Coordinates of C-alpha atoms and ligand atoms in Angstrom, one line a residue:
M138 CA 115.1 109.5 110.7
R139 CA 113.6 106.0 110.1
V140 CA 115.7 102.9 110.8
V141 CA 114.6 99.8 108.9
I142 CA 116.2 96.7 110.4
Q143 CA 116.5 93.7 108.1
E144 CA 117.7 90.2 109.0
N145 CA 120.9 90.2 106.8
Y146 CA 122.8 92.0 104.0
D147 CA 120.8 90.4 101.2
K148 CA 117.4 91.4 102.7
M149 CA 118.6 94.9 103.4
S150 CA 119.8 95.2 99.8
Q151 CA 116.6 93.8 98.4
W152 CA 114.5 96.3 100.5
A153 CA 116.6 99.3 99.4
A154 CA 116.5 98.3 95.7
N155 CA 112.8 97.9 95.9
V156 CA 112.5 101.5 97.3
I157 CA 114.8 102.9 94.6
A158 CA 113.0 101.1 91.8
A159 CA 109.6 102.3 93.1
R160 CA 110.8 105.9 93.3
I161 CA 112.2 105.8 89.7
N162 CA 109.0 104.2 88.4
G163 CA 106.8 106.6 90.4
H164 CA 108.6 109.5 88.7
R165 CA 108.0 108.4 85.1
G166 CA 106.7 111.1 82.9
K167 CA 107.9 113.8 85.4
G168 CA 111.3 114.5 83.8
P169 CA 114.7 113.1 84.8
F170 CA 115.0 111.3 88.2
V171 CA 118.1 112.5 89.9
L172 CA 119.9 109.7 91.8
G173 CA 122.9 110.2 94.1
L174 CA 125.1 107.1 94.4
P175 CA 127.9 105.7 96.6
T176 CA 130.8 103.2 96.0
G177 CA 132.0 100.6 98.5
S178 CA 130.9 97.1 99.5
S179 CA 127.6 98.3 101.1
P180 CA 125.8 99.2 97.9
L181 CA 126.9 96.1 95.8
G182 CA 123.9 94.1 96.7
V183 CA 121.6 97.0 95.8
Y184 CA 123.4 97.4 92.5
R185 CA 123.1 93.7 91.7
E186 CA 119.3 93.7 92.4
L187 CA 118.8 96.9 90.4
I188 CA 120.6 95.4 87.5
R189 CA 118.4 92.3 87.7
K190 CA 115.3 94.4 87.8
N191 CA 116.5 96.5 84.9
K192 CA 117.2 93.4 82.8
A193 CA 113.8 91.9 83.7
G194 CA 112.1 95.1 82.5
E195 CA 111.0 96.1 86.0
V196 CA 112.8 99.4 86.1
S197 CA 114.2 101.7 83.3
F198 CA 117.2 104.0 83.8
A199 CA 116.6 105.8 80.5
D200 CA 115.4 108.9 82.4
V201 CA 117.7 108.6 85.4
V202 CA 120.6 111.0 85.9
T203 CA 123.2 110.0 88.5
F204 CA 125.7 111.9 90.6
N205 CA 128.3 109.9 92.5
M206 CA 129.4 110.9 96.0
D207 CA 133.1 111.0 95.6
E208 CA 136.3 110.2 93.8
Y209 CA 140.0 110.0 94.9
L210 CA 142.0 113.1 94.0
G211 CA 144.8 112.2 91.5
L212 CA 143.5 108.9 90.3
P213 CA 142.7 108.7 86.6
R214 CA 139.4 107.0 85.5
E215 CA 141.4 104.0 84.2
H216 CA 143.0 103.3 87.6
D217 CA 141.7 100.0 88.9
Q218 CA 140.7 101.7 92.2
S219 CA 139.1 104.8 90.7
Y220 CA 135.4 105.2 91.7
W221 CA 134.7 105.9 88.0
R222 CA 135.8 102.4 87.2
F223 CA 134.1 100.9 90.3
M224 CA 130.8 102.3 89.2
H225 CA 131.1 101.2 85.6
E226 CA 132.2 97.7 86.4
N227 CA 129.7 97.1 89.2
F228 CA 126.7 99.0 87.9
F229 CA 126.5 101.2 84.8
D230 CA 128.0 98.8 82.3
H231 CA 125.3 96.2 83.2
L232 CA 122.2 98.4 82.8
T233 CA 120.4 98.0 79.4
D234 CA 119.4 101.7 79.0
M235 CA 121.6 103.9 81.2
R236 CA 122.8 106.9 79.0
P237 CA 126.5 107.6 79.5
E238 CA 125.8 111.3 79.3
N239 CA 123.6 111.0 82.3
V240 CA 126.4 109.7 84.5
H241 CA 128.2 112.3 86.6
I242 CA 131.3 111.4 88.6
L243 CA 133.8 113.9 90.0
N244 CA 137.0 114.0 87.9
G245 CA 139.9 113.1 90.2
M246 CA 142.3 114.5 87.5
A247 CA 140.6 117.9 87.1
P248 CA 143.2 120.6 86.6
D249 CA 141.3 122.8 89.0
P250 CA 139.6 120.5 91.6
E251 CA 137.8 123.3 93.4
A252 CA 136.3 124.5 90.1
E253 CA 135.3 120.9 89.3
C254 CA 133.5 120.7 92.7
R255 CA 131.7 124.1 92.1
Q256 CA 130.5 122.9 88.7
Y257 CA 129.2 119.7 90.2
E258 CA 127.0 121.6 92.6
E259 CA 125.8 123.8 89.7
Q260 CA 125.0 120.7 87.6
I261 CA 122.9 119.3 90.5
A262 CA 121.1 122.6 91.0
A263 CA 120.4 122.9 87.3
L264 CA 118.5 119.6 87.5
G265 CA 116.4 120.8 90.4
G266 CA 118.4 118.9 93.1
I267 CA 118.8 115.3 93.9
D268 CA 115.6 113.2 94.3
L269 CA 117.2 110.3 96.2
F270 CA 120.7 110.1 97.6
L271 CA 121.8 106.5 98.3
G272 CA 124.8 106.3 100.6
G273 CA 126.9 104.1 102.8
I274 CA 129.1 105.1 105.8
G275 CA 132.6 104.5 107.0
V276 CA 133.4 102.9 110.3
D277 CA 133.9 106.4 111.8
G278 CA 130.4 107.5 110.5
H279 CA 131.7 109.4 107.5
L280 CA 129.3 110.0 104.7
A281 CA 130.9 110.2 101.2
F282 CA 134.4 111.5 102.2
N283 CA 133.2 113.8 104.9
E284 CA 135.4 112.7 107.7
P285 CA 134.8 113.4 111.4
Y286 CA 134.6 117.2 112.0
T287 CA 133.7 118.2 108.5
S288 CA 131.0 120.9 108.7
L289 CA 127.5 119.6 108.6
T290 CA 126.6 122.3 106.1
S291 CA 129.6 121.5 103.8
R292 CA 129.3 121.5 100.0
T293 CA 131.2 119.6 97.3
G294 CA 134.9 120.1 97.7
V295 CA 138.4 118.7 98.3
R296 CA 138.7 116.6 101.5
V297 CA 141.8 115.3 103.4
L298 CA 141.4 111.6 104.3
T299 CA 142.1 110.6 107.9
T300 CA 144.7 108.0 108.7
D301 CA 141.9 105.7 109.8
T302 CA 140.2 105.9 106.4
R303 CA 143.4 105.3 104.6
I304 CA 144.1 102.3 106.7
V305 CA 140.6 100.9 106.1
N306 CA 140.8 101.5 102.4
S307 CA 144.3 100.2 102.1
R308 CA 142.8 96.7 101.5
F309 CA 142.3 97.9 97.9
F310 CA 145.8 99.3 97.6
G311 CA 148.0 96.3 98.4
N312 CA 147.4 96.8 102.2
D313 CA 149.6 99.9 102.2
P314 CA 147.9 103.0 103.6
E315 CA 150.6 105.2 101.9
K316 CA 149.3 104.1 98.5
V317 CA 145.8 105.3 99.3
P318 CA 145.4 108.8 97.9
A319 CA 145.6 111.4 100.7
K320 CA 142.8 113.5 99.4
A321 CA 139.5 113.1 97.6
L322 CA 136.8 115.1 95.9
S323 CA 133.5 114.7 97.7
V324 CA 130.0 116.0 97.9
G325 CA 129.3 117.8 101.2
I326 CA 127.1 116.9 104.0
G327 CA 124.9 119.8 102.9
T328 CA 124.8 118.4 99.4
V329 CA 123.4 115.1 100.7
T330 CA 121.0 116.7 103.2
D331 CA 119.6 118.9 100.4
A332 CA 118.3 115.7 98.6
K333 CA 114.6 115.2 98.8
E334 CA 115.2 111.7 100.2
V335 CA 118.3 110.0 101.7
L336 CA 118.7 106.3 102.0
I337 CA 121.8 105.0 103.9
L338 CA 122.9 101.4 104.0
I339 CA 124.7 100.2 107.1
S340 CA 125.7 96.5 107.4
G341 CA 128.0 94.3 109.4
H342 CA 129.5 94.3 112.9
N343 CA 132.2 96.7 112.0
K344 CA 129.6 99.5 111.5
A345 CA 127.8 98.8 114.8
R346 CA 129.5 101.6 116.7
A347 CA 128.8 104.0 114.0
L348 CA 125.2 103.1 113.7
A349 CA 124.7 103.6 117.4
A350 CA 126.4 107.0 117.4
V351 CA 124.5 108.2 114.3
V352 CA 121.1 107.1 115.7
E353 CA 121.4 107.4 119.5
G354 CA 124.0 110.1 119.8
G355 CA 123.3 113.8 119.2
V356 CA 123.8 115.6 115.9
S357 CA 127.6 116.1 115.8
Q358 CA 130.4 116.9 113.5
K359 CA 132.2 113.9 115.0
W360 CA 129.8 111.5 113.3
T361 CA 129.0 113.4 110.1
C362 CA 126.2 111.0 109.1
S363 CA 124.3 112.1 112.2
A364 CA 123.3 115.3 110.3
L365 CA 120.5 113.1 108.8
Q366 CA 118.7 113.4 112.2
M367 CA 117.7 116.8 111.0
H368 CA 116.4 115.5 107.6
N369 CA 112.7 115.1 107.1
N370 CA 112.9 112.1 104.8
A371 CA 116.0 110.1 105.7
V372 CA 116.0 106.3 106.1
I373 CA 118.8 104.0 107.4
A374 CA 118.5 100.5 106.1
C375 CA 120.6 98.2 108.2
D376 CA 121.1 94.5 109.0
E377 CA 121.0 92.7 112.3
D378 CA 124.8 92.6 112.6
A379 CA 125.1 96.4 112.5
C380 CA 122.6 96.7 115.4
G381 CA 125.0 95.2 118.0
E382 CA 125.7 98.4 119.8
L383 CA 122.1 99.8 119.8
T384 CA 120.3 99.7 123.2
V385 CA 117.6 97.0 123.3
D386 CA 115.0 99.8 123.7
T387 CA 116.2 101.6 120.5
Y388 CA 116.2 98.3 118.6
K389 CA 112.6 97.4 119.8
Y390 CA 111.4 100.9 119.1
F391 CA 112.4 100.8 115.4
L392 CA 110.9 97.3 115.0
D393 CA 107.6 98.6 116.5
I394 CA 107.6 101.6 114.1
E395 CA 108.1 99.4 111.0
R396 CA 105.5 96.9 112.2
G397 CA 103.1 99.8 112.5
E398 CA 104.0 101.0 109.0
R399 CA 102.8 97.6 107.6
L400 CA 99.5 97.6 109.5
Ligands
GLP138 C1 134.6 105.0 101.4 C2 133.6 105.9 100.7 C3 132.3 106.0 101.4 C4 131.8 104.6 101.8 C5 132.8 104.0 102.7 C6 132.3 102.7 103.2 O1 135.3 105.7 102.4 N1 134.1 107.2 100.4 O2 131.4 106.7 100.5 O3 130.5 104.8 102.4 O4 134.0 103.8 102.0 O5 132.6 101.6 102.4 P1 132.0 100.2 102.6 O6 130.6 100.2 102.1 O7 132.9 99.3 101.7 O8 132.2 99.8 104.0

């Protein structure tokens, strides 16, 4: 697992957007590029930069097919906190050539949520799998809505949210954790690690404990993102603030590697 340390959130976002645009452009003429996407504040800078590049003609989304990581169970698309709405307001609606039929987001109102999740996996498989999965993590290291102690081989399914996550996400629900849906539909850790490439964004002091656990700790269900240690092509892009709990040795080691990459 590579760890790319950038000075701040904007530089981290710029770096990640450059990687994503390069992968999409490098795939031109080879069929659809399948891109996994997260919600949250972590990817907003990447989305802004990809929108800019798209409008400037530097990257086209005409052949990009997207699959979002997760959605709250029981929230309709129109709800102001649905991830469907988040993705359209912050990303898809601003792209010049994204085809609506290429956007996949789990339906929080599906009459049979388990069947919805199975179909999601089938749709991903029918396209040959995900080329690049972009993600963020929760303060407890959760990836998508795979809370601590979710199996590291889990597939898309219904997840129960922890009290901690409902408290953290209550900032979007009038600061009342009870108003945060108790469950969500989420891709599994296995769904993410099946992707050919995984790029995780980790920024800010509040993620420092999680970054240290995911990078320096062992592979553990407790920090589900740590499963990426076993992935052959996974990168964490982070900012300086998120590095606060890394040992000095680890920090210097990753800077050395990236310096070497540029030689
Ligand atoms: C939610 C989402 C995760 C996301 C996390 C962190 O719990 N289900 O996919 O990574 O929030 O969000 P943020 O980037 O706002 O810190």
